Amino acid sequence: MGAIHEAKVPDIGNHTGVPVIEVLVKVGDVVKADQGLVTLESDKATMEVPAPLAGIVTELKVKLGDELSEGSVVALIEASDASLLPSGEGARRADEGQVSSRTPNTPVPGPSSSQASPSVMGSGQSSVPLPTVAANPSVAAASAFPPSTPPVVFDVSAVAPGSVPHASPAVRVFARELGVDLAKVAGSARGGRISKQDVQAFVKGALAAGPVAAVAAGGGLSLLPWPQVDFAKFGAIESQPLSRIKKLSGANLARNWAMIPHVTQHDQADITAMEAFRKRLGETQKDVKVTPLVFLIKAAVAALRKFPTFNASLDGDNLVLKKYFHIGIAVDTPNGLVVPVIRDADRKGILELSHELAAISAKARDGKLTPADMSGGCFSISSLGGIGGTAFTPIINAPEVAILGVSKSQLQPVWDGGAFAPRLMLPLSLSYDHRVIDGAAAARFTAFLAQLLGDLRLLLL
Ligand code: CAO
């Protein structure tokens, strides 16, 4: 009987309580070094926890839904005879599992491999902190053998959210066997996950389209490389690393901007009466600040109810229509933009929403939002109204299909049919996914929003 080793969650940055979404092995399974044992998924990325060495799974320490952090023990593995050999194939495999070096015959996994994923959720370092097995003589012996190729260099940009395809290990193996880059395959399963059928469809499409089209079949953009400029040649500079949030949100924004055909519909709402009401409310409600944003949340919910295709997500050729109303709010924090979600906004009143908005914005600015706080949104609102501006083009928060941008309200002379009257006008900028929403629907949606904000009594209907 070989020694028993613990398989632990490797360095996943500052993330804690990341849920197990798949258990990939069972007790008694024979596993290879580096084989995925369980899959963890935050709202930003998916990663597998790999077996530290080849052997037999003698005990599983986790189940679906358990929330894990760095160092959590996932399983116990009895080392196989091969992995205990001081030299030879077994020892070399264990070595490969630990230092991420690979012989030429070993397939080098793509960005979705178990090596690559952990840093997606982690610190974005340039090399992956791989799991180590303390006091493991077989691994110590194995690591005495120099790897036959240099360690795989980890490219954070290749695995940033948006670059990391959502797929089960079986689908990844299948794709690897066919030589398919999963980053080019559109996932049609729930949450954008790539199924085996998606990979098959991708291959069929590529073959049918011929060699040139096959390259582009994944929708890859054929872009010029990023300009490399020595800025210091032109004057003094200072280089600052991007925050982790900026790197993560930047990758998401770039994907959403490139993959969604955005159109932005601009409109204005006359909020003169709404503001008078809000001010009166502010005089009596001293324990919470009521800003225009909560009225926008209520009006957005009513508009989503009336226009269900805005409360939807694309799932391959299907549109998933949601019967719940969870509204994401873009919050500007010192470390970058985050989008916490207010759940069941349809069931909450103006004051409850105000308390919740204050609480989540404070949590966001303190950097204490959890993945759960930022998941499940149906539609987002990005309000720059407290700062300024007359209009902007917000980027859709995929897999949502629309986002409402709000700029600063201004007093304007508005013709009432007989004279110009001073009215407080609120600029609305609705960006929508043109694959799902037509321009006419977007114009109706914003006009309806403006109508509701112009007369809040309509929200009671
Ligand atoms: N027009 C005029 N004034 C507005 C307004 C609008 N559309 N919206 C808010 N205001 C006023 C508020 O009433 C408040 O005024 P008082 O202090 O006089 O009462 C002031 O602006 C500040 O409001 P606020 O920003 O603190 O509160 P909010 O509820 O409007 O917004 C939050 C909360 C968290 C959304 C906001 O603070 C924030 O982070 N906004 C930035 C979002 C962002 O960065 N979006 C860009 C995404 S794309 O890169």
Short mmCIF file of C-alpha atoms and ligand atoms in Angstrom, two decimals:
data_model
loop_
_atom_site.label_atom_id
_atom_site.label_comp_id
_atom_site.label_asym_id
_atom_site.label_seq_id
_atom_site.Cartn_x
_atom_site.Cartn_y
_atom_site.Cartn_z
CA MET A 1 0.00 0.00 0.00
CA GLY A 2 1.41 3.38 -0.98
CA ALA A 3 1.60 6.49 1.19
CA ILE A 4 -1.56 8.57 1.55
CA HIS A 5 -1.35 12.15 0.32
CA GLU A 6 -3.71 15.07 0.67
CA ALA A 7 -4.87 16.84 -2.49
CA LYS A 8 -5.33 20.49 -1.56
CA VAL A 9 -6.70 23.59 -3.23
CA PRO A 10 -3.71 25.52 -4.61
CA ASP A 11 -3.14 29.27 -4.42
CA ILE A 12 -6.28 30.93 -5.78
CA GLY A 13 -5.36 34.45 -4.83
CA ASN A 14 -7.54 36.15 -2.26
CA HIS A 15 -10.59 34.11 -3.11
CA THR A 16 -12.25 32.21 -0.31
CA GLY A 17 -15.43 30.19 -0.17
CA VAL A 18 -15.34 29.24 -3.85
CA PRO A 19 -18.07 26.65 -4.54
CA VAL A 20 -17.46 23.15 -5.89
CA ILE A 21 -19.52 22.79 -9.08
CA GLU A 22 -18.32 19.37 -10.23
CA VAL A 23 -16.83 16.36 -8.49
CA LEU A 24 -14.85 14.62 -11.19
CA VAL A 25 -13.74 11.45 -9.39
CA LYS A 26 -15.08 8.93 -6.90
CA VAL A 27 -13.50 6.79 -4.22
CA GLY A 28 -11.58 3.95 -5.83
CA ASP A 29 -10.80 5.84 -9.05
CA VAL A 30 -7.27 5.56 -10.36
CA VAL A 31 -6.02 9.04 -11.15
CA LYS A 32 -3.00 10.36 -12.98
CA ALA A 33 -0.83 13.11 -11.57
CA ASP A 34 -2.41 16.44 -12.45
CA GLN A 35 -5.83 14.97 -13.26
CA GLY A 36 -8.71 17.18 -12.18
CA LEU A 37 -10.44 16.06 -8.99
CA VAL A 38 -13.08 18.75 -8.55
CA THR A 39 -14.01 21.93 -10.39
CA LEU A 40 -14.41 25.21 -8.51
CA GLU A 41 -16.21 28.14 -10.02
CA SER A 42 -16.45 31.74 -8.97
CA ASP A 43 -18.40 34.25 -11.04
CA LYS A 44 -15.11 35.14 -12.71
CA ALA A 45 -13.52 31.84 -13.59
CA THR A 46 -13.52 28.06 -13.39
CA MET A 47 -10.58 26.00 -12.17
CA GLU A 48 -9.84 22.38 -11.43
CA VAL A 49 -8.03 21.16 -8.37
CA PRO A 50 -5.48 18.68 -9.72
CA ALA A 51 -4.28 15.41 -8.19
CA PRO A 52 -0.79 16.05 -6.79
CA LEU A 53 0.38 12.61 -7.89
CA ALA A 54 -0.75 9.38 -9.53
CA GLY A 55 -2.66 6.98 -7.32
CA ILE A 56 -6.03 5.80 -6.08
CA VAL A 57 -8.64 8.07 -4.53
CA THR A 58 -9.20 6.63 -1.06
CA GLU A 59 -11.43 9.35 0.34
CA LEU A 60 -13.31 12.37 -0.97
CA LYS A 61 -13.41 15.22 1.49
CA VAL A 62 -15.81 17.50 -0.42
CA LYS A 63 -19.17 17.37 -2.12
CA LEU A 64 -21.03 19.54 -4.60
CA GLY A 65 -21.71 23.01 -3.28
CA ASP A 66 -19.00 22.96 -0.59
CA GLU A 67 -17.12 26.24 -0.46
CA LEU A 68 -13.35 25.94 -0.54
CA SER A 69 -10.34 28.16 -0.06
CA GLU A 70 -6.60 27.77 -0.53
CA GLY A 71 -5.36 24.74 1.43
CA SER A 72 -8.77 23.02 1.77
CA VAL A 73 -8.28 19.26 1.47
CA VAL A 74 -10.24 17.87 -1.46
CA ALA A 75 -9.33 14.18 -1.39
CA LEU A 76 -6.89 11.62 -0.06
CA ILE A 77 -4.84 9.78 -2.64
CA GLU A 78 -2.88 6.62 -2.10
CA ALA A 79 0.26 6.86 -4.19
CA SER A 80 0.42 4.27 -6.92
CA ASP A 81 3.46 2.06 -7.22
CA ALA A 82 4.47 3.91 -10.37
CA SER A 83 4.53 7.24 -8.59
CA LEU A 84 6.77 5.81 -5.89
CA LEU A 85 9.47 4.70 -8.30
CA PRO A 86 12.63 6.69 -7.80
CA SER A 87 12.98 7.12 -11.52
CA GLY A 88 11.16 6.27 -14.72
CA GLU A 89 7.77 7.07 -16.08
CA GLY A 90 5.82 7.27 -12.82
CA ALA A 91 8.31 9.57 -11.16
CA ARG A 92 8.54 11.73 -14.22
CA ARG A 93 4.76 12.10 -14.33
CA ALA A 94 4.64 13.17 -10.73
CA ASP A 95 7.37 15.68 -11.47
CA GLU A 96 5.44 17.04 -14.41
CA GLY A 97 2.38 17.43 -12.23
CA GLN A 98 4.30 19.50 -9.73
CA VAL A 99 6.49 21.75 -11.80
CA SER A 100 4.34 21.95 -14.88
CA SER A 101 7.03 20.78 -17.23
CA ARG A 102 6.03 18.48 -20.04
CA THR A 103 7.72 16.03 -22.33
CA PRO A 104 7.20 16.69 -26.01
CA ASN A 105 4.70 13.81 -26.16
CA THR A 106 2.57 15.15 -23.36
CA PRO A 107 -0.19 17.44 -24.63
CA VAL A 108 0.29 20.93 -23.31
CA PRO A 109 -3.10 22.01 -22.09
CA GLY A 110 -4.69 25.18 -23.38
CA PRO A 111 -5.65 28.09 -21.21
CA SER A 112 -8.42 26.11 -19.63
CA SER A 113 -6.05 23.56 -18.15
CA SER A 114 -5.84 22.94 -14.46
CA GLN A 115 -2.49 24.69 -14.32
CA ALA A 116 -3.63 27.82 -15.97
CA SER A 117 -6.88 28.45 -14.22
CA PRO A 118 -5.86 29.10 -10.62
CA SER A 119 -4.20 32.41 -11.36
CA VAL A 120 -7.28 33.63 -13.14
CA MET A 121 -8.92 33.85 -9.81
CA GLY A 122 -5.72 34.76 -8.10
CA SER A 123 -3.21 37.47 -8.15
CA GLY A 124 -2.51 37.57 -11.86
CA GLN A 125 1.14 36.77 -11.32
CA SER A 126 3.24 35.80 -14.27
CA SER A 127 3.82 32.27 -13.05
CA VAL A 128 1.30 29.86 -11.60
CA PRO A 129 1.64 28.96 -7.95
CA LEU A 130 1.27 25.21 -8.34
CA PRO A 131 0.25 22.85 -5.59
CA THR A 132 3.06 21.35 -3.56
CA VAL A 133 2.84 18.23 -1.44
CA ALA A 134 4.75 18.71 1.75
CA ALA A 135 6.85 15.83 3.05
CA ASN A 136 6.18 13.71 0.02
CA PRO A 137 9.30 11.64 -0.57
CA SER A 138 8.21 10.46 -3.98
CA VAL A 139 7.78 14.00 -5.21
CA ALA A 140 11.01 15.08 -3.62
CA ALA A 141 12.73 12.25 -5.44
CA ALA A 142 11.00 13.08 -8.66
CA SER A 143 11.88 16.76 -8.51
CA ALA A 144 15.54 15.79 -8.41
CA PHE A 145 15.15 14.95 -12.10
CA PRO A 146 15.49 18.05 -14.20
CA PRO A 147 12.42 18.62 -16.33
CA SER A 148 12.94 17.69 -19.95
CA THR A 149 11.50 21.03 -21.11
CA PRO A 150 11.50 24.37 -19.29
CA PRO A 151 8.46 25.08 -17.09
CA VAL A 152 5.46 26.32 -19.01
CA VAL A 153 5.38 30.09 -18.80
CA PHE A 154 2.03 31.33 -17.61
CA ASP A 155 0.47 34.07 -19.70
CA VAL A 156 -2.12 35.85 -17.57
CA SER A 157 -3.78 37.50 -20.55
CA ALA A 158 -4.44 34.11 -22.09
CA VAL A 159 -6.45 32.96 -19.12
CA ALA A 160 -8.13 36.15 -17.99
CA PRO A 161 -11.90 35.81 -17.62
CA GLY A 162 -13.32 35.88 -21.08
CA SER A 163 -10.27 34.05 -22.38
CA VAL A 164 -10.93 31.05 -20.19
CA PRO A 165 -13.52 28.83 -21.84
CA HIS A 166 -16.22 27.33 -19.65
CA ALA A 167 -16.06 23.59 -20.26
CA SER A 168 -16.01 20.37 -18.28
CA PRO A 169 -12.76 18.39 -18.16
CA ALA A 170 -14.25 15.70 -20.43
CA VAL A 171 -15.06 18.33 -23.06
CA ARG A 172 -11.57 19.80 -22.72
CA VAL A 173 -10.00 16.40 -23.30
CA PHE A 174 -12.28 15.88 -26.30
CA ALA A 175 -11.34 19.29 -27.74
CA ARG A 176 -7.66 18.65 -27.15
CA GLU A 177 -7.88 15.32 -28.99
CA LEU A 178 -9.39 17.10 -31.99
CA GLY A 179 -6.93 19.98 -31.76
CA VAL A 180 -9.73 22.48 -31.18
CA ASP A 181 -8.94 25.70 -29.34
CA LEU A 182 -11.84 26.01 -26.90
CA ALA A 183 -11.37 29.77 -26.77
CA LYS A 184 -12.83 29.83 -30.28
CA VAL A 185 -15.90 27.73 -29.50
CA ALA A 186 -19.15 29.41 -28.47
CA GLY A 187 -20.77 27.64 -25.52
CA SER A 188 -24.47 26.93 -25.84
CA ALA A 189 -25.09 25.23 -22.51
CA ARG A 190 -26.25 26.96 -19.36
CA GLY A 191 -24.08 29.91 -18.37
CA GLY A 192 -22.19 29.80 -21.68
CA ARG A 193 -20.60 26.43 -20.92
CA ILE A 194 -19.17 24.59 -23.92
CA SER A 195 -20.69 21.16 -24.53
CA LYS A 196 -19.32 18.25 -26.56
CA GLN A 197 -21.94 19.09 -29.21
CA ASP A 198 -20.58 22.65 -29.42
CA VAL A 199 -17.10 21.27 -30.14
CA GLN A 200 -18.51 18.90 -32.76
CA ALA A 201 -20.50 21.72 -34.37
CA PHE A 202 -17.38 23.88 -34.41
CA VAL A 203 -15.37 21.17 -36.18
CA LYS A 204 -18.17 20.51 -38.67
CA GLY A 205 -18.48 24.21 -39.43
CA ALA A 206 -14.74 24.61 -39.87
CA LEU A 207 -14.53 21.61 -42.20
CA ALA A 208 -17.50 22.74 -44.26
CA ALA A 209 -16.12 26.24 -44.63
CA GLY A 210 -12.74 25.15 -45.96
CA PRO A 211 -9.25 25.92 -44.72
CA VAL A 212 -9.26 29.74 -44.77
CA ALA A 213 -12.67 30.12 -43.23
CA ALA A 214 -11.78 27.42 -40.73
CA VAL A 215 -9.24 29.73 -39.15
CA ALA A 216 -11.79 32.46 -38.72
CA ALA A 217 -14.66 30.14 -37.82
CA GLY A 218 -14.17 30.73 -34.13
CA GLY A 219 -14.96 34.39 -34.58
CA GLY A 220 -11.37 35.26 -33.74
CA LEU A 221 -10.51 38.83 -34.61
CA SER A 222 -7.58 39.19 -36.89
CA LEU A 223 -6.02 42.23 -35.25
CA LEU A 224 -2.69 43.96 -35.46
CA PRO A 225 -0.43 43.35 -32.48
CA TRP A 226 -0.64 45.94 -29.71
CA PRO A 227 1.76 48.84 -30.43
CA GLN A 228 5.02 48.51 -28.53
CA VAL A 229 6.22 52.00 -27.70
CA ASP A 230 9.12 53.06 -25.52
CA PHE A 231 7.25 55.94 -23.88
CA ALA A 232 10.31 56.96 -21.89
CA LYS A 233 11.89 58.11 -25.16
CA PHE A 234 9.39 60.96 -25.29
CA GLY A 235 9.50 62.18 -21.68
CA ALA A 236 9.32 61.19 -18.04
CA ILE A 237 6.95 58.35 -17.19
CA GLU A 238 5.82 56.30 -14.21
CA SER A 239 4.56 52.75 -14.52
CA GLN A 240 1.80 51.50 -12.19
CA PRO A 241 0.49 47.93 -12.09
CA LEU A 242 -3.23 47.54 -12.80
CA SER A 243 -5.31 46.46 -9.82
CA ARG A 244 -6.66 42.91 -9.83
CA ILE A 245 -10.21 44.24 -10.33
CA LYS A 246 -9.09 46.35 -13.28
CA LYS A 247 -7.43 43.35 -14.91
CA LEU A 248 -10.48 41.15 -14.41
CA SER A 249 -13.07 43.73 -15.38
CA GLY A 250 -10.90 44.87 -18.30
CA ALA A 251 -10.86 41.37 -19.77
CA ASN A 252 -14.63 41.08 -19.35
CA LEU A 253 -15.25 44.51 -20.87
CA ALA A 254 -13.00 43.74 -23.85
CA ARG A 255 -14.83 40.47 -24.52
CA ASN A 256 -18.26 42.07 -24.20
CA TRP A 257 -17.31 45.00 -26.41
CA ALA A 258 -15.84 42.73 -29.09
CA MET A 259 -18.50 40.01 -29.07
CA ILE A 260 -21.76 41.90 -28.58
CA PRO A 261 -23.12 44.13 -31.35
CA HIS A 262 -23.87 47.16 -29.18
CA VAL A 263 -26.24 49.95 -30.09
CA THR A 264 -26.99 52.78 -27.66
CA GLN A 265 -30.37 54.48 -27.59
CA HIS A 266 -30.45 57.94 -25.97
CA ASP A 267 -33.51 59.56 -24.45
CA GLN A 268 -34.46 62.03 -21.73
CA ALA A 269 -36.92 61.77 -18.85
CA ASP A 270 -38.64 64.75 -17.30
CA ILE A 271 -37.97 64.11 -13.60
CA THR A 272 -39.18 67.48 -12.28
CA ALA A 273 -42.03 65.90 -10.27
CA MET A 274 -39.90 62.91 -9.25
CA GLU A 275 -37.21 65.20 -7.86
CA ALA A 276 -39.78 67.26 -5.93
CA PHE A 277 -41.10 64.03 -4.39
CA ARG A 278 -37.56 62.76 -3.66
CA LYS A 279 -36.67 66.03 -1.90
CA ARG A 280 -39.84 65.82 0.24
CA LEU A 281 -38.96 62.24 1.09
CA GLY A 282 -35.45 63.32 2.07
CA GLU A 283 -36.89 65.77 4.59
CA THR A 284 -38.68 63.00 6.47
CA GLN A 285 -36.33 60.06 5.93
CA LYS A 286 -33.22 61.10 7.78
CA ASP A 287 -31.76 57.62 8.33
CA VAL A 288 -31.05 56.91 4.66
CA LYS A 289 -30.15 58.94 1.58
CA VAL A 290 -32.66 58.51 -1.24
CA THR A 291 -31.01 59.25 -4.60
CA PRO A 292 -32.57 59.21 -8.08
CA LEU A 293 -31.00 55.80 -8.66
CA VAL A 294 -33.57 53.88 -6.60
CA PHE A 295 -36.41 55.34 -8.69
CA LEU A 296 -34.50 54.22 -11.76
CA ILE A 297 -34.27 50.70 -10.33
CA LYS A 298 -38.04 50.62 -9.78
CA ALA A 299 -38.75 52.02 -13.24
CA ALA A 300 -36.29 49.57 -14.83
CA VAL A 301 -38.05 46.63 -13.18
CA ALA A 302 -41.41 47.83 -14.53
CA ALA A 303 -39.90 48.23 -18.01
CA LEU A 304 -38.29 44.77 -17.85
CA ARG A 305 -41.68 43.33 -16.92
CA LYS A 306 -43.30 45.04 -19.90
CA PHE A 307 -40.45 44.13 -22.31
CA PRO A 308 -39.32 40.62 -21.26
CA THR A 309 -36.65 40.29 -23.96
CA PHE A 310 -34.60 42.85 -22.03
CA ASN A 311 -34.69 40.55 -18.99
CA ALA A 312 -33.02 37.73 -20.88
CA SER A 313 -29.76 36.04 -21.84
CA LEU A 314 -28.65 34.32 -25.01
CA ASP A 315 -28.06 30.58 -24.67
CA GLY A 316 -26.91 29.36 -28.08
CA ASP A 317 -29.94 29.64 -30.34
CA ASN A 318 -32.29 30.12 -27.39
CA LEU A 319 -33.24 33.17 -25.41
CA VAL A 320 -33.53 32.51 -21.68
CA LEU A 321 -36.26 34.73 -20.27
CA LYS A 322 -35.95 35.41 -16.56
CA LYS A 323 -38.93 35.64 -14.25
CA TYR A 324 -36.93 37.33 -11.52
CA PHE A 325 -35.61 40.89 -11.33
CA HIS A 326 -32.05 41.16 -10.04
CA ILE A 327 -30.52 44.51 -10.93
CA GLY A 328 -26.75 45.06 -11.17
CA ILE A 329 -25.45 48.46 -10.11
CA ALA A 330 -22.08 49.67 -11.43
CA VAL A 331 -20.10 51.01 -8.50
CA ASP A 332 -16.96 53.06 -8.87
CA THR A 333 -14.37 51.96 -6.28
CA PRO A 334 -10.76 53.01 -5.70
CA ASN A 335 -9.66 49.70 -7.25
CA GLY A 336 -11.96 49.81 -10.26
CA LEU A 337 -15.48 49.12 -11.41
CA VAL A 338 -17.57 46.38 -9.78
CA VAL A 339 -21.21 45.43 -10.31
CA PRO A 340 -22.98 44.12 -7.19
CA VAL A 341 -26.51 42.88 -7.68
CA ILE A 342 -29.67 43.93 -5.86
CA ARG A 343 -31.85 40.84 -5.77
CA ASP A 344 -35.62 40.78 -6.22
CA ALA A 345 -35.80 44.53 -6.76
CA ASP A 346 -39.45 44.09 -7.76
CA ARG A 347 -40.32 43.13 -4.19
CA LYS A 348 -38.58 46.07 -2.53
CA GLY A 349 -39.75 49.61 -1.90
CA ILE A 350 -37.84 52.84 -2.40
CA LEU A 351 -36.56 52.99 1.18
CA GLU A 352 -35.49 49.34 1.34
CA LEU A 353 -33.69 49.77 -1.99
CA SER A 354 -31.98 52.91 -0.65
CA HIS A 355 -30.69 51.05 2.41
CA GLU A 356 -29.50 48.16 0.25
CA LEU A 357 -27.84 50.46 -2.28
CA ALA A 358 -25.96 52.24 0.50
CA ALA A 359 -24.88 48.91 1.99
CA ILE A 360 -23.64 47.31 -1.24
CA SER A 361 -21.84 50.47 -2.40
CA ALA A 362 -20.04 50.64 0.95
CA LYS A 363 -19.19 46.94 0.74
CA ALA A 364 -17.93 47.44 -2.82
CA ARG A 365 -15.76 50.39 -1.87
CA ASP A 366 -14.33 48.43 1.08
CA GLY A 367 -13.43 45.63 -1.36
CA LYS A 368 -15.60 43.16 0.54
CA LEU A 369 -18.02 41.98 -2.15
CA THR A 370 -18.24 38.21 -2.51
CA PRO A 371 -18.71 36.41 -5.86
CA ALA A 372 -22.32 35.76 -4.76
CA ASP A 373 -22.91 39.52 -4.33
CA MET A 374 -21.96 40.00 -7.99
CA SER A 375 -23.78 37.11 -9.62
CA GLY A 376 -27.23 36.50 -11.03
CA GLY A 377 -27.88 39.97 -12.43
CA CYS A 378 -30.55 40.42 -15.13
CA PHE A 379 -29.97 44.02 -16.18
CA SER A 380 -27.46 46.64 -15.05
CA ILE A 381 -27.62 50.34 -14.35
CA SER A 382 -24.54 52.51 -14.56
CA SER A 383 -25.19 55.92 -13.05
CA LEU A 384 -22.69 58.70 -13.57
CA GLY A 385 -25.39 61.23 -12.69
CA GLY A 386 -23.77 62.20 -9.41
CA ILE A 387 -20.62 63.17 -11.33
CA GLY A 388 -21.70 64.75 -14.61
CA GLY A 389 -21.99 64.24 -18.33
CA THR A 390 -24.79 64.43 -20.84
CA ALA A 391 -24.65 60.92 -22.35
CA PHE A 392 -22.37 57.91 -22.70
CA THR A 393 -22.30 54.43 -24.19
CA PRO A 394 -22.20 51.81 -21.42
CA ILE A 395 -20.84 48.34 -22.22
CA ILE A 396 -23.28 45.47 -21.72
CA ASN A 397 -22.51 43.23 -18.77
CA ALA A 398 -22.70 39.79 -20.47
CA PRO A 399 -24.64 37.55 -20.36
CA GLU A 400 -27.17 40.34 -19.85
CA VAL A 401 -28.55 41.91 -23.02
CA ALA A 402 -28.95 45.54 -22.00
CA ILE A 403 -27.58 48.17 -19.64
CA LEU A 404 -28.93 51.57 -18.72
CA GLY A 405 -26.51 54.48 -18.48
CA VAL A 406 -27.67 57.54 -16.56
CA SER A 407 -26.06 60.98 -16.79
CA LYS A 408 -26.57 64.18 -14.83
CA SER A 409 -30.00 65.78 -14.80
CA GLN A 410 -30.11 69.41 -15.98
CA LEU A 411 -32.75 72.11 -15.94
CA GLN A 412 -33.76 72.74 -19.54
CA PRO A 413 -36.31 74.96 -21.28
CA VAL A 414 -38.94 72.57 -22.60
CA TRP A 415 -41.74 73.68 -24.93
CA ASP A 416 -45.06 72.69 -23.36
CA GLY A 417 -47.15 73.63 -26.37
CA GLY A 418 -47.70 77.24 -25.30
CA ALA A 419 -44.45 78.34 -23.72
CA PHE A 420 -41.02 77.20 -22.63
CA ALA A 421 -41.06 75.81 -19.11
CA PRO A 422 -38.03 74.97 -16.93
CA ARG A 423 -37.99 71.17 -16.57
CA LEU A 424 -35.42 68.91 -14.93
CA MET A 425 -34.34 66.48 -17.65
CA LEU A 426 -32.51 63.23 -16.97
CA PRO A 427 -30.39 61.76 -19.81
CA LEU A 428 -30.80 58.01 -20.34
CA SER A 429 -28.43 55.91 -22.50
CA LEU A 430 -29.56 52.35 -23.09
CA SER A 431 -27.00 50.02 -24.70
CA TYR A 432 -28.55 46.82 -26.02
CA ASP A 433 -27.46 43.62 -27.73
CA HIS A 434 -28.73 43.99 -31.27
CA ARG A 435 -28.79 40.21 -31.74
CA VAL A 436 -31.63 40.08 -29.24
CA ILE A 437 -33.23 43.52 -29.26
CA ASP A 438 -34.32 45.58 -32.24
CA GLY A 439 -33.93 49.35 -32.35
CA ALA A 440 -37.69 49.91 -32.22
CA ALA A 441 -37.97 47.84 -29.03
CA ALA A 442 -35.12 49.78 -27.47
CA ALA A 443 -36.78 53.09 -28.35
CA ARG A 444 -40.04 51.83 -26.81
CA PHE A 445 -38.20 50.63 -23.71
CA THR A 446 -36.49 53.98 -23.06
CA ALA A 447 -39.65 55.95 -23.91
CA PHE A 448 -41.56 53.81 -21.40
CA LEU A 449 -38.84 54.35 -18.79
CA ALA A 450 -39.03 58.10 -19.37
CA GLN A 451 -42.81 57.99 -19.05
CA LEU A 452 -42.59 56.14 -15.71
CA LEU A 453 -39.97 58.51 -14.34
CA GLY A 454 -42.09 61.44 -15.51
CA ASP A 455 -45.04 60.20 -13.50
CA LEU A 456 -44.20 57.75 -10.74
CA ARG A 457 -47.87 56.97 -10.20
CA LEU A 458 -47.66 54.79 -13.30
CA LEU A 459 -45.48 52.39 -11.30
CA LEU A 460 -48.56 51.52 -9.28
CA LEU A 461 -50.46 50.20 -12.28
N1 CAO B 1 -28.44 63.69 -11.85
C1 CAO B 1 -28.13 64.63 -10.93
N2 CAO B 1 -27.73 64.33 -9.70
C2 CAO B 1 -27.63 63.04 -9.36
C3 CAO B 1 -27.94 62.01 -10.26
C4 CAO B 1 -28.37 62.38 -11.55
N3 CAO B 1 -28.66 61.47 -12.47
N4 CAO B 1 -27.73 60.84 -9.65
C5 CAO B 1 -27.30 61.11 -8.42
N5 CAO B 1 -27.26 62.44 -8.23
C6 CAO B 1 -26.86 63.14 -7.05
C7 CAO B 1 -27.40 62.48 -5.79
O1 CAO B 1 -28.71 62.86 -5.53
C8 CAO B 1 -26.42 62.98 -4.77
O2 CAO B 1 -26.71 64.33 -4.49
P1 CAO B 1 -26.73 64.92 -2.99
O3 CAO B 1 -25.42 64.48 -2.39
O4 CAO B 1 -26.88 66.37 -3.20
O5 CAO B 1 -27.90 64.27 -2.34
C9 CAO B 1 -25.12 62.99 -5.52
O6 CAO B 1 -25.46 63.03 -6.90
C10 CAO B 1 -24.23 61.78 -5.29
O7 CAO B 1 -24.95 60.61 -5.52
P2 CAO B 1 -24.21 59.21 -5.32
O8 CAO B 1 -23.33 58.94 -6.47
O9 CAO B 1 -23.58 59.19 -3.98
O10 CAO B 1 -25.40 58.17 -5.21
P3 CAO B 1 -26.14 57.38 -6.37
O11 CAO B 1 -27.19 56.61 -5.68
O12 CAO B 1 -26.56 58.24 -7.47
O13 CAO B 1 -25.05 56.38 -6.95
C11 CAO B 1 -23.41 54.68 -7.00
C12 CAO B 1 -24.52 55.34 -6.19
C13 CAO B 1 -22.78 53.60 -6.14
C14 CAO B 1 -23.97 54.06 -8.24
C15 CAO B 1 -22.39 55.76 -7.42
O14 CAO B 1 -21.81 56.33 -6.28
C16 CAO B 1 -21.33 55.29 -8.33
O15 CAO B 1 -20.37 54.59 -7.96
N6 CAO B 1 -21.43 55.71 -9.60
C17 CAO B 1 -20.42 55.42 -10.62
C18 CAO B 1 -20.82 54.27 -11.50
C19 CAO B 1 -19.81 54.12 -12.62
O16 CAO B 1 -18.62 54.30 -12.44
N7 CAO B 1 -20.31 53.83 -13.80
C20 CAO B 1 -19.48 53.82 -14.95
C21 CAO B 1 -19.48 52.48 -15.55
S1 CAO B 1 -18.80 52.50 -17.13
O17 CAO B 1 -17.26 52.71 -16.82
#
